[in-house]
mmCIF file of C-alpha atoms in Angstrom:
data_model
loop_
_atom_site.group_PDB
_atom_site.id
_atom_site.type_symbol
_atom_site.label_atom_id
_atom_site.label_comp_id
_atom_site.label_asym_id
_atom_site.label_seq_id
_atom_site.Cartn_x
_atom_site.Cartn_y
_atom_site.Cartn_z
ATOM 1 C CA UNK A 1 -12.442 -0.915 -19.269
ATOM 2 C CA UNK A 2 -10.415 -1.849 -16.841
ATOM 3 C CA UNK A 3 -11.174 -5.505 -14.385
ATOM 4 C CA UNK A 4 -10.150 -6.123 -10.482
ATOM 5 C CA UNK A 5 -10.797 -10.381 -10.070
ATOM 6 C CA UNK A 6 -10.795 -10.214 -6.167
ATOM 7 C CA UNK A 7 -13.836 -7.626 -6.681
ATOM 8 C CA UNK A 8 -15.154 -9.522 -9.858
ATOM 9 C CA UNK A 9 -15.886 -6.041 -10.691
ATOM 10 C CA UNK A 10 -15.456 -4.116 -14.378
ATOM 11 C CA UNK A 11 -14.627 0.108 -14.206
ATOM 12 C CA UNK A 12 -14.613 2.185 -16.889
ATOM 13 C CA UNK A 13 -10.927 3.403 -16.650
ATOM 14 C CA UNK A 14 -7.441 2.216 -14.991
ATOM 15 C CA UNK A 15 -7.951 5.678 -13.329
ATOM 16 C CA UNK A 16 -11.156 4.769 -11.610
ATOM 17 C CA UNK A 17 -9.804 1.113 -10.837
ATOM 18 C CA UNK A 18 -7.206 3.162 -8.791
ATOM 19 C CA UNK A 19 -9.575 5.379 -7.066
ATOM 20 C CA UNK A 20 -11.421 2.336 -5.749
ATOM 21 C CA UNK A 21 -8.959 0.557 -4.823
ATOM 22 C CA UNK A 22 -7.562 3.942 -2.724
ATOM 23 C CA UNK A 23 -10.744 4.018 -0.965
ATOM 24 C CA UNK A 24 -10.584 -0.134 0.315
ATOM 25 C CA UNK A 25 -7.913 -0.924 2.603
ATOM 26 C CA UNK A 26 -8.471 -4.333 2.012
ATOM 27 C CA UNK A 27 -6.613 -4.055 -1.220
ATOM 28 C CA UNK A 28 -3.017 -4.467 -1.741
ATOM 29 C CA UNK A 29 -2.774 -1.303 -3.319
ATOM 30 C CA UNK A 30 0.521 0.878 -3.380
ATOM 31 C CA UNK A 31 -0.884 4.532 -3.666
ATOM 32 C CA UNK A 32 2.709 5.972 -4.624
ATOM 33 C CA UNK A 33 2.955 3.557 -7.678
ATOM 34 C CA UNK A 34 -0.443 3.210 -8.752
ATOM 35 C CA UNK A 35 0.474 -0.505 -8.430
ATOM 36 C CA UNK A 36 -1.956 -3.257 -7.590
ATOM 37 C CA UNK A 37 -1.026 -6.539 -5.975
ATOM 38 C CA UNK A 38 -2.810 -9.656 -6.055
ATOM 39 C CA UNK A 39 -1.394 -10.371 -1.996
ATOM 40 C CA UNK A 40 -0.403 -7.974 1.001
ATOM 41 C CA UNK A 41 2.845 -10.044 0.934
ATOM 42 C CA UNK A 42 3.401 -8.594 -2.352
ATOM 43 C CA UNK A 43 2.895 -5.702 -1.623
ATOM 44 C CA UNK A 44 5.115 -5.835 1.718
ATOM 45 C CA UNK A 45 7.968 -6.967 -0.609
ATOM 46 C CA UNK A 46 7.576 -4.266 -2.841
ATOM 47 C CA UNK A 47 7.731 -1.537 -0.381
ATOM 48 C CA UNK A 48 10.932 -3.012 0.887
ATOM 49 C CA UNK A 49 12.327 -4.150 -2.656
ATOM 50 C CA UNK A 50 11.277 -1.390 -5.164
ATOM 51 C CA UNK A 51 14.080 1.138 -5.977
ATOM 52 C CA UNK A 52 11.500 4.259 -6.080
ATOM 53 C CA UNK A 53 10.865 2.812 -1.854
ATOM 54 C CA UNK A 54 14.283 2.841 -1.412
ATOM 55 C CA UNK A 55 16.755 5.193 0.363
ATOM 56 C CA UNK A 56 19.579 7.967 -1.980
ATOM 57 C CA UNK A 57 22.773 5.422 -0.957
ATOM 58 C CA UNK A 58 20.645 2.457 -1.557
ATOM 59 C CA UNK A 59 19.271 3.904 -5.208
ATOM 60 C CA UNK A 60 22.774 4.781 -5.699
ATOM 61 C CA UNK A 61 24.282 1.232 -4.312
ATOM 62 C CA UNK A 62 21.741 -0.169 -7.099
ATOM 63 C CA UNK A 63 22.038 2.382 -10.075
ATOM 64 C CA UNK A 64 25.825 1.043 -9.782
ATOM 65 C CA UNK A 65 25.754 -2.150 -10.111
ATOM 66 C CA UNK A 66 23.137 -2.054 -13.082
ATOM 67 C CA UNK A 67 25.170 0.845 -14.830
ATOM 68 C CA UNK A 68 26.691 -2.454 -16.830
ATOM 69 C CA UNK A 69 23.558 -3.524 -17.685
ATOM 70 C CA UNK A 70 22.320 -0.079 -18.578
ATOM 71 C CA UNK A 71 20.895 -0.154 -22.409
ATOM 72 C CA UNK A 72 18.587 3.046 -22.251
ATOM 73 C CA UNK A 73 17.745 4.032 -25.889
ATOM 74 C CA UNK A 74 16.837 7.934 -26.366
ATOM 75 C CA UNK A 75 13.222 6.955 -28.003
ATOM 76 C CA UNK A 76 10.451 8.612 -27.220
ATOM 77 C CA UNK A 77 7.555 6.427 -27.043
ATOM 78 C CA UNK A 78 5.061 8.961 -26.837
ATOM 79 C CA UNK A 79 5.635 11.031 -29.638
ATOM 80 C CA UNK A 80 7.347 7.670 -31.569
ATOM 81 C CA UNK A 81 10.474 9.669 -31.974
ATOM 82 C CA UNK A 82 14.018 9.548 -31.668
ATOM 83 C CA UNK A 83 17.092 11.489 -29.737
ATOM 84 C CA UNK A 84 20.306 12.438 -30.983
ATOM 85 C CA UNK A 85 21.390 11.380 -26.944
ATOM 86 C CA UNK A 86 19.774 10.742 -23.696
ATOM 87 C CA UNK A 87 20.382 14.151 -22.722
ATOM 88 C CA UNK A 88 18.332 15.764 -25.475
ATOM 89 C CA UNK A 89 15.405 13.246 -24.633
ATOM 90 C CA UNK A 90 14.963 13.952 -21.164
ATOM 91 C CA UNK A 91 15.308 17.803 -22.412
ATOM 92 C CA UNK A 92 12.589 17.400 -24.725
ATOM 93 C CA UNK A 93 10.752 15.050 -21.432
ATOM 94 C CA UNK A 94 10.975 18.298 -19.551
ATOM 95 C CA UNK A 95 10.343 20.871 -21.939
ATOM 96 C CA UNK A 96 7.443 19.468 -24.302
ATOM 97 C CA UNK A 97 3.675 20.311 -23.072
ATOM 98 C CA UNK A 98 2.580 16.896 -24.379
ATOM 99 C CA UNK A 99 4.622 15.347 -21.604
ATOM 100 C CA UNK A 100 4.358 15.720 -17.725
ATOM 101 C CA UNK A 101 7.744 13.134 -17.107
ATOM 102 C CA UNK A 102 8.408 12.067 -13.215
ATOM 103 C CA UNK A 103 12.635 11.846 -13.835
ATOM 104 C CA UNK A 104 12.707 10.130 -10.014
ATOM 105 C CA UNK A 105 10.745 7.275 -11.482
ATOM 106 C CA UNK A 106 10.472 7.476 -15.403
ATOM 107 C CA UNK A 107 6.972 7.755 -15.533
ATOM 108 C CA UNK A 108 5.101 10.216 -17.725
ATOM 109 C CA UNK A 109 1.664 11.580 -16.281
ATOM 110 C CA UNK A 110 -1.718 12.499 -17.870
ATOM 111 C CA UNK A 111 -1.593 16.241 -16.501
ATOM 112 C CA UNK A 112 0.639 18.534 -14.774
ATOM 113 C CA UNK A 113 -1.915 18.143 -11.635
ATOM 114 C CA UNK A 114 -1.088 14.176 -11.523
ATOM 115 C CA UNK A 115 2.416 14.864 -12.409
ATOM 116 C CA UNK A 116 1.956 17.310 -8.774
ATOM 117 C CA UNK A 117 -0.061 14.747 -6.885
ATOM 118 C CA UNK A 118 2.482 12.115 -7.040
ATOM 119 C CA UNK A 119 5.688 14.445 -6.678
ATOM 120 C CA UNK A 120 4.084 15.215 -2.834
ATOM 121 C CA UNK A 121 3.365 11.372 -2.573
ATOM 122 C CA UNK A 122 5.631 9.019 -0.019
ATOM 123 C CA UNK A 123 7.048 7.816 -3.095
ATOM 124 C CA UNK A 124 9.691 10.433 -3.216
ATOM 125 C CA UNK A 125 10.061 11.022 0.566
ATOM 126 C CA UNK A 126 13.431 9.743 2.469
ATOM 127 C CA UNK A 127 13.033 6.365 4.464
ATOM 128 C CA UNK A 128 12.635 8.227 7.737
ATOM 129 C CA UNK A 129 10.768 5.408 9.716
ATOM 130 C CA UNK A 130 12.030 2.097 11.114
ATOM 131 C CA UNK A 131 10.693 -0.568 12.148
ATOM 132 C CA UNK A 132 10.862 -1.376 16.093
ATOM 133 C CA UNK A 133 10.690 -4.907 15.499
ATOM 134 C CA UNK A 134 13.239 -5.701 12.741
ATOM 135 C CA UNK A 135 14.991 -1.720 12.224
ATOM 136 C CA UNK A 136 13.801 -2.049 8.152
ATOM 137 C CA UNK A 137 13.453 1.213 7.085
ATOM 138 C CA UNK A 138 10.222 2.943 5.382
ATOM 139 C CA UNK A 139 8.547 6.320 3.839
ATOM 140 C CA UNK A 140 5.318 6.527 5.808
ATOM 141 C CA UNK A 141 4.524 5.263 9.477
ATOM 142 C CA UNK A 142 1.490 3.289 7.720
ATOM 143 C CA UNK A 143 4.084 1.360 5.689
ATOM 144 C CA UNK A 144 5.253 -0.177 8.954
ATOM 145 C CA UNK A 145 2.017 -0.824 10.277
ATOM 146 C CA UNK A 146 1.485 -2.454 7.105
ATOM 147 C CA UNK A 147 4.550 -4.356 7.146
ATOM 148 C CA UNK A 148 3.869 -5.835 10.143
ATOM 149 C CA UNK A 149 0.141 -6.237 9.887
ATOM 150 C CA UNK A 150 1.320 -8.674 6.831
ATOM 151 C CA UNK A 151 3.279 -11.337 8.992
ATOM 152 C CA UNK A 152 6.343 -11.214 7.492
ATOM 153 C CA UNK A 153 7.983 -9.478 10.646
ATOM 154 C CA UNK A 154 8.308 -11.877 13.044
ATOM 155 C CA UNK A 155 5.240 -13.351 12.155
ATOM 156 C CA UNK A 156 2.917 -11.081 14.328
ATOM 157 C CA UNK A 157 -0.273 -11.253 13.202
ATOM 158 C CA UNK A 158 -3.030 -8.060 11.701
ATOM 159 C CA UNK A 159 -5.045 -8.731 14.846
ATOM 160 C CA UNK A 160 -2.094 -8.349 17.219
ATOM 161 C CA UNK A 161 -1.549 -5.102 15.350
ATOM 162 C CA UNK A 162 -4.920 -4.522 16.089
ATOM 163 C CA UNK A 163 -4.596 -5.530 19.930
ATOM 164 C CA UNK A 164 -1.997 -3.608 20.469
ATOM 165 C CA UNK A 165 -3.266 -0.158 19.045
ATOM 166 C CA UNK A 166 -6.187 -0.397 20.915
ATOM 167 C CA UNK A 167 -4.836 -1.033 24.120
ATOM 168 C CA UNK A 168 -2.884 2.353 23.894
ATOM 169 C CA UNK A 169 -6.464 4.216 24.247
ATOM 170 C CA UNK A 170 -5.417 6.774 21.764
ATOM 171 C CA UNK A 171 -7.427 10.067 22.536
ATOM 172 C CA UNK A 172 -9.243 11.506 20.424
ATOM 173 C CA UNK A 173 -10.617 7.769 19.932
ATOM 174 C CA UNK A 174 -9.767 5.729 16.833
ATOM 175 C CA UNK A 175 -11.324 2.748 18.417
ATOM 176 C CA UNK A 176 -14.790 1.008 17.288
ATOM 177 C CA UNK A 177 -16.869 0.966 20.191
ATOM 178 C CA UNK A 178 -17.837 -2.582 19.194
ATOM 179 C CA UNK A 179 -14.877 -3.793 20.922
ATOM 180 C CA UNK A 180 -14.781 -5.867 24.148
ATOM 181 C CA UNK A 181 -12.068 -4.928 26.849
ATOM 182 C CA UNK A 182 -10.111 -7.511 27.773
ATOM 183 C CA UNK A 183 -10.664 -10.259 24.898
ATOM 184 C CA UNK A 184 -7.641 -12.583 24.347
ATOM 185 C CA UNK A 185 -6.204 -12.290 20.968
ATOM 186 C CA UNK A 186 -7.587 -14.888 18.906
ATOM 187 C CA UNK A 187 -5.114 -15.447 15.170
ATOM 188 C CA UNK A 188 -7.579 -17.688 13.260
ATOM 189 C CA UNK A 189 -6.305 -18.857 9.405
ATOM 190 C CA UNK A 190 -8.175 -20.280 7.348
ATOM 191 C CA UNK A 191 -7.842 -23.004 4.481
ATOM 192 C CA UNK A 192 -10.067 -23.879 1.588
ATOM 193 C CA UNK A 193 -9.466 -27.145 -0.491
ATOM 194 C CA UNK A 194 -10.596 -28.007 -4.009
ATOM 195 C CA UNK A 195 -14.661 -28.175 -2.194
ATOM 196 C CA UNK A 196 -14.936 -24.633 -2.889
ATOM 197 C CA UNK A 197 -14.682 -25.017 -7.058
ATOM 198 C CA UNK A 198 -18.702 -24.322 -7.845
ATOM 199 C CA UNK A 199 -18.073 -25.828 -11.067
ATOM 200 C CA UNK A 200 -16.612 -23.111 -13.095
ATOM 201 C CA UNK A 201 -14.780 -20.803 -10.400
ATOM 202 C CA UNK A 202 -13.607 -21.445 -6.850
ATOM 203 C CA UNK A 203 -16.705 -19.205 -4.628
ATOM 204 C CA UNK A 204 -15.871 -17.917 -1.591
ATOM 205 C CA UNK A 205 -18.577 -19.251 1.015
ATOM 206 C CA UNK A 206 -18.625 -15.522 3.165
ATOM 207 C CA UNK A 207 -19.216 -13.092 0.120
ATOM 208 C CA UNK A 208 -19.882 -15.485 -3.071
ATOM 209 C CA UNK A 209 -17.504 -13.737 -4.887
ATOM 210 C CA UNK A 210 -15.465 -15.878 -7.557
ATOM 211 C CA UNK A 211 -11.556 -16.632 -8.329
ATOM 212 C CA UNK A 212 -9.803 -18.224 -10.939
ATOM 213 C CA UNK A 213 -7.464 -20.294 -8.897
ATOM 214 C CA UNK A 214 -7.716 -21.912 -5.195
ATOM 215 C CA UNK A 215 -4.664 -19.793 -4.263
ATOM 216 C CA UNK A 216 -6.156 -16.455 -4.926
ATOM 217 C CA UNK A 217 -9.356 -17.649 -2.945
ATOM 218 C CA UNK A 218 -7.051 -18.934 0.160
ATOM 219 C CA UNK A 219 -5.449 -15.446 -0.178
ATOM 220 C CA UNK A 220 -8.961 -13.843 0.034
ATOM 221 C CA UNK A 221 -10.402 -15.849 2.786
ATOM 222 C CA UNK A 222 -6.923 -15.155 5.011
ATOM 223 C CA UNK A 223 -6.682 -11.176 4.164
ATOM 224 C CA UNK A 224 -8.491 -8.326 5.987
ATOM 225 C CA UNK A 225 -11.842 -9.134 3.763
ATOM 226 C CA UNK A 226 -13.964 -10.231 6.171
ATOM 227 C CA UNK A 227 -12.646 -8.666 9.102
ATOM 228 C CA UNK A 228 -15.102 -6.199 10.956
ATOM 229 C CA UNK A 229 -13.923 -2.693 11.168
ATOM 230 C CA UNK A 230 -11.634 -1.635 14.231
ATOM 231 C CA UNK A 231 -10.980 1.888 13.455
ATOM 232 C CA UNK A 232 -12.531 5.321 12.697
ATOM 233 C CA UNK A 233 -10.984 8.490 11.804
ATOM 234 C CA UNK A 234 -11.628 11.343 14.785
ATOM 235 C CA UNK A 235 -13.215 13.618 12.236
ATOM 236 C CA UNK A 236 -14.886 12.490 9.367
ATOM 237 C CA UNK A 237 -15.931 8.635 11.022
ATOM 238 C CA UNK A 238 -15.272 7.068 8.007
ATOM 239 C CA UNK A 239 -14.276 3.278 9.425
ATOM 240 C CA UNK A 240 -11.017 1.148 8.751
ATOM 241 C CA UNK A 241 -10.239 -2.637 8.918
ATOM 242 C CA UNK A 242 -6.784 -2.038 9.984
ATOM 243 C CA UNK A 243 -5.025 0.744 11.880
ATOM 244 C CA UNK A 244 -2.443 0.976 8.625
ATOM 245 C CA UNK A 245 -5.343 2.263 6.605
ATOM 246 C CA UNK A 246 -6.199 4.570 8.855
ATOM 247 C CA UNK A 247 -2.813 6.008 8.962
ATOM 248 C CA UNK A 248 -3.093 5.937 5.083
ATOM 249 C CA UNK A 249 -5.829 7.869 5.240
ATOM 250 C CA UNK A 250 -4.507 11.079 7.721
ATOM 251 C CA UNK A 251 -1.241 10.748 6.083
ATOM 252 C CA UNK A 252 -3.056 11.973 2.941
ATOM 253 C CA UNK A 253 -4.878 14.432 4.506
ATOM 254 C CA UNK A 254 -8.084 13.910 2.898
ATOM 255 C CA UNK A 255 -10.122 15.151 5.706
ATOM 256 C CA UNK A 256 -7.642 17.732 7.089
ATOM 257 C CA UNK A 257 -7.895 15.707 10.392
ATOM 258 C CA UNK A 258 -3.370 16.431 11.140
ATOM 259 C CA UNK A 259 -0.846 17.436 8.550
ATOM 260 C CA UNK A 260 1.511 14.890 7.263
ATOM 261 C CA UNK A 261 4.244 16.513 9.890
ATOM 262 C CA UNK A 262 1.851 16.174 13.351
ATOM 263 C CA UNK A 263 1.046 12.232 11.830
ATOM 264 C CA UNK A 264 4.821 12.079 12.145
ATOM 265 C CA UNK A 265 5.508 13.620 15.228
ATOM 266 C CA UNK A 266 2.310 11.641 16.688
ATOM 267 C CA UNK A 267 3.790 8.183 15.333
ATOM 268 C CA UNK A 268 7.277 8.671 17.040
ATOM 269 C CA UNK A 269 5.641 9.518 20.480
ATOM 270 C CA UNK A 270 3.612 5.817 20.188
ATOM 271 C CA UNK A 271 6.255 3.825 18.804
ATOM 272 C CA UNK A 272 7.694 3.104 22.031
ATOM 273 C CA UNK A 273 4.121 2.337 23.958
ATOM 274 C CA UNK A 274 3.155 0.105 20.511
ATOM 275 C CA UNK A 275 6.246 -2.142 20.938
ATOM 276 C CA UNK A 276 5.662 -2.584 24.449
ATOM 277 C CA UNK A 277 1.721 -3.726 23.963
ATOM 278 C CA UNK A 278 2.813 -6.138 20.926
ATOM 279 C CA UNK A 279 5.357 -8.104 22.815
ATOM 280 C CA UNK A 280 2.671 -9.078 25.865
#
């Protein structure tokens, strides 16, 4: 069984923890990693900190300065054996059916069509896209609507992400049609004090749902939880909170909406336009 506190939900595997958190993009959720983390800040920080995020020279840059440091063992936890050398580990990584080893990021997979899945995932594409506010470099165009959306570039806000999409009038439409032309941006944040402990857990007042500590339940009430959906995907409807999940979700082609090249192509073209729109 595996738990998620901010849903105060149980599933029956990791693998089906992952799967819902995929399908929320409310959820800090790094779909390259299989990571979960308890903040979009974390998250944001990841993306820009991990070594499987970063660049060759800057994998390189780091694999140097922790060669020192570097105490691999050739051990086989999997089959609880041991290596004459590294090299005839990672030889028996590649070769043995029992294993389906990720060398890129040291990470063995349940079968060869997971080991495929996350091979073709923005994990283990260059860092291609940069940011037109602050020139940090990423994998996906969603990874810099993300970054942004979180506040920790220039401290622009989701909903001046949101603002600023809309008012490009993409065509075909990603917009909600709930939307009223011409609103002023309006950044509200919110902050809950110790009133909110029910007696046993701290209870959000919106949804009810339960955290252990007031500083997970201030990080629920300020994330995208409660906000109302903006977006919509052209083909299949399905409706997004923020524009970065909706990129998430044509970037992995679930619907066959664009393939991950035209998403590209399409992201360049609106970079300019987007920059524009978030600096009124």
């Amino acid at each position: 069984m595996a738990q998620y506190n901010q849903c105060d939900r149980l599933f029956r595997s990791t693998q089906a923890l992952f799967a819902h958190c995929r399908d929320k993009d409310d959820h800090p959720f790094c779909e390259g990693c299989d990571r979960l983390f308890s903040t979009f800040t974390g998250l944001d920080q990841h993306m820009q900190n991990a070594a499987v995020h970063r660049s060759d020279s800057e994998s390189d840059e780091y694999a140097s300065e922790s060669d020192d440091d570097d105490d691999d063992e050739p051990f086989c936890v999997g089959c609880n054996r041991w290596f004459a050398d590294l090299a005839s580990l990672y030889q028996h990584l590649a070769a043995s059916s029992k294993h389906n080893w990720c060398f890129t990021c040291s990470r063995d997979f349940a079968t060869p069509t997971s080991l495929d899945q996350h091979s073709s995932s923005p994990v283990h594409r260059g860092l291609d896209f940069e940011c037109p506010l602050c020139s940090k470099r990423f994998k996906t165009p969603s990874s810099i609507a993300l970054h942004i959306e979180s506040g920790t570039c220039h401290n622009f806000s989701r909903a001046q992400v949101t603002a600023a999409v809309h008012a490009l009038k993409i065509v075909p439409t990603i917009s909600v049609s709930h939307r009223i032309e011409g609103g002023t941006i309006r950044v509200v944040s919110y902050y809950v004090t110790e009133r909110a402990f029910n007696g046993t857990a701290y209870e959000c007042y919106l949804c009810h749902r339960t955290f252990r500590t007031l500083g997970a339940l201030n990080s629920h009430i300020n994330s995208p939880a409660h906000d109302a959906d903006e977006f919509k995907c052209p083909k299949c409807k399905r409706k997004y909170k923020l524009v970065s999940g909706l990129m998430q979700h044509i970037e992995s082609e679930a619907c066959g909406i664009a393939r991950f090249q035209v998403v590209e192509d399409f992201t360049k073209n609106l970079v300019d336009q987007f920059l524009k729109r978030l600096k009124l």
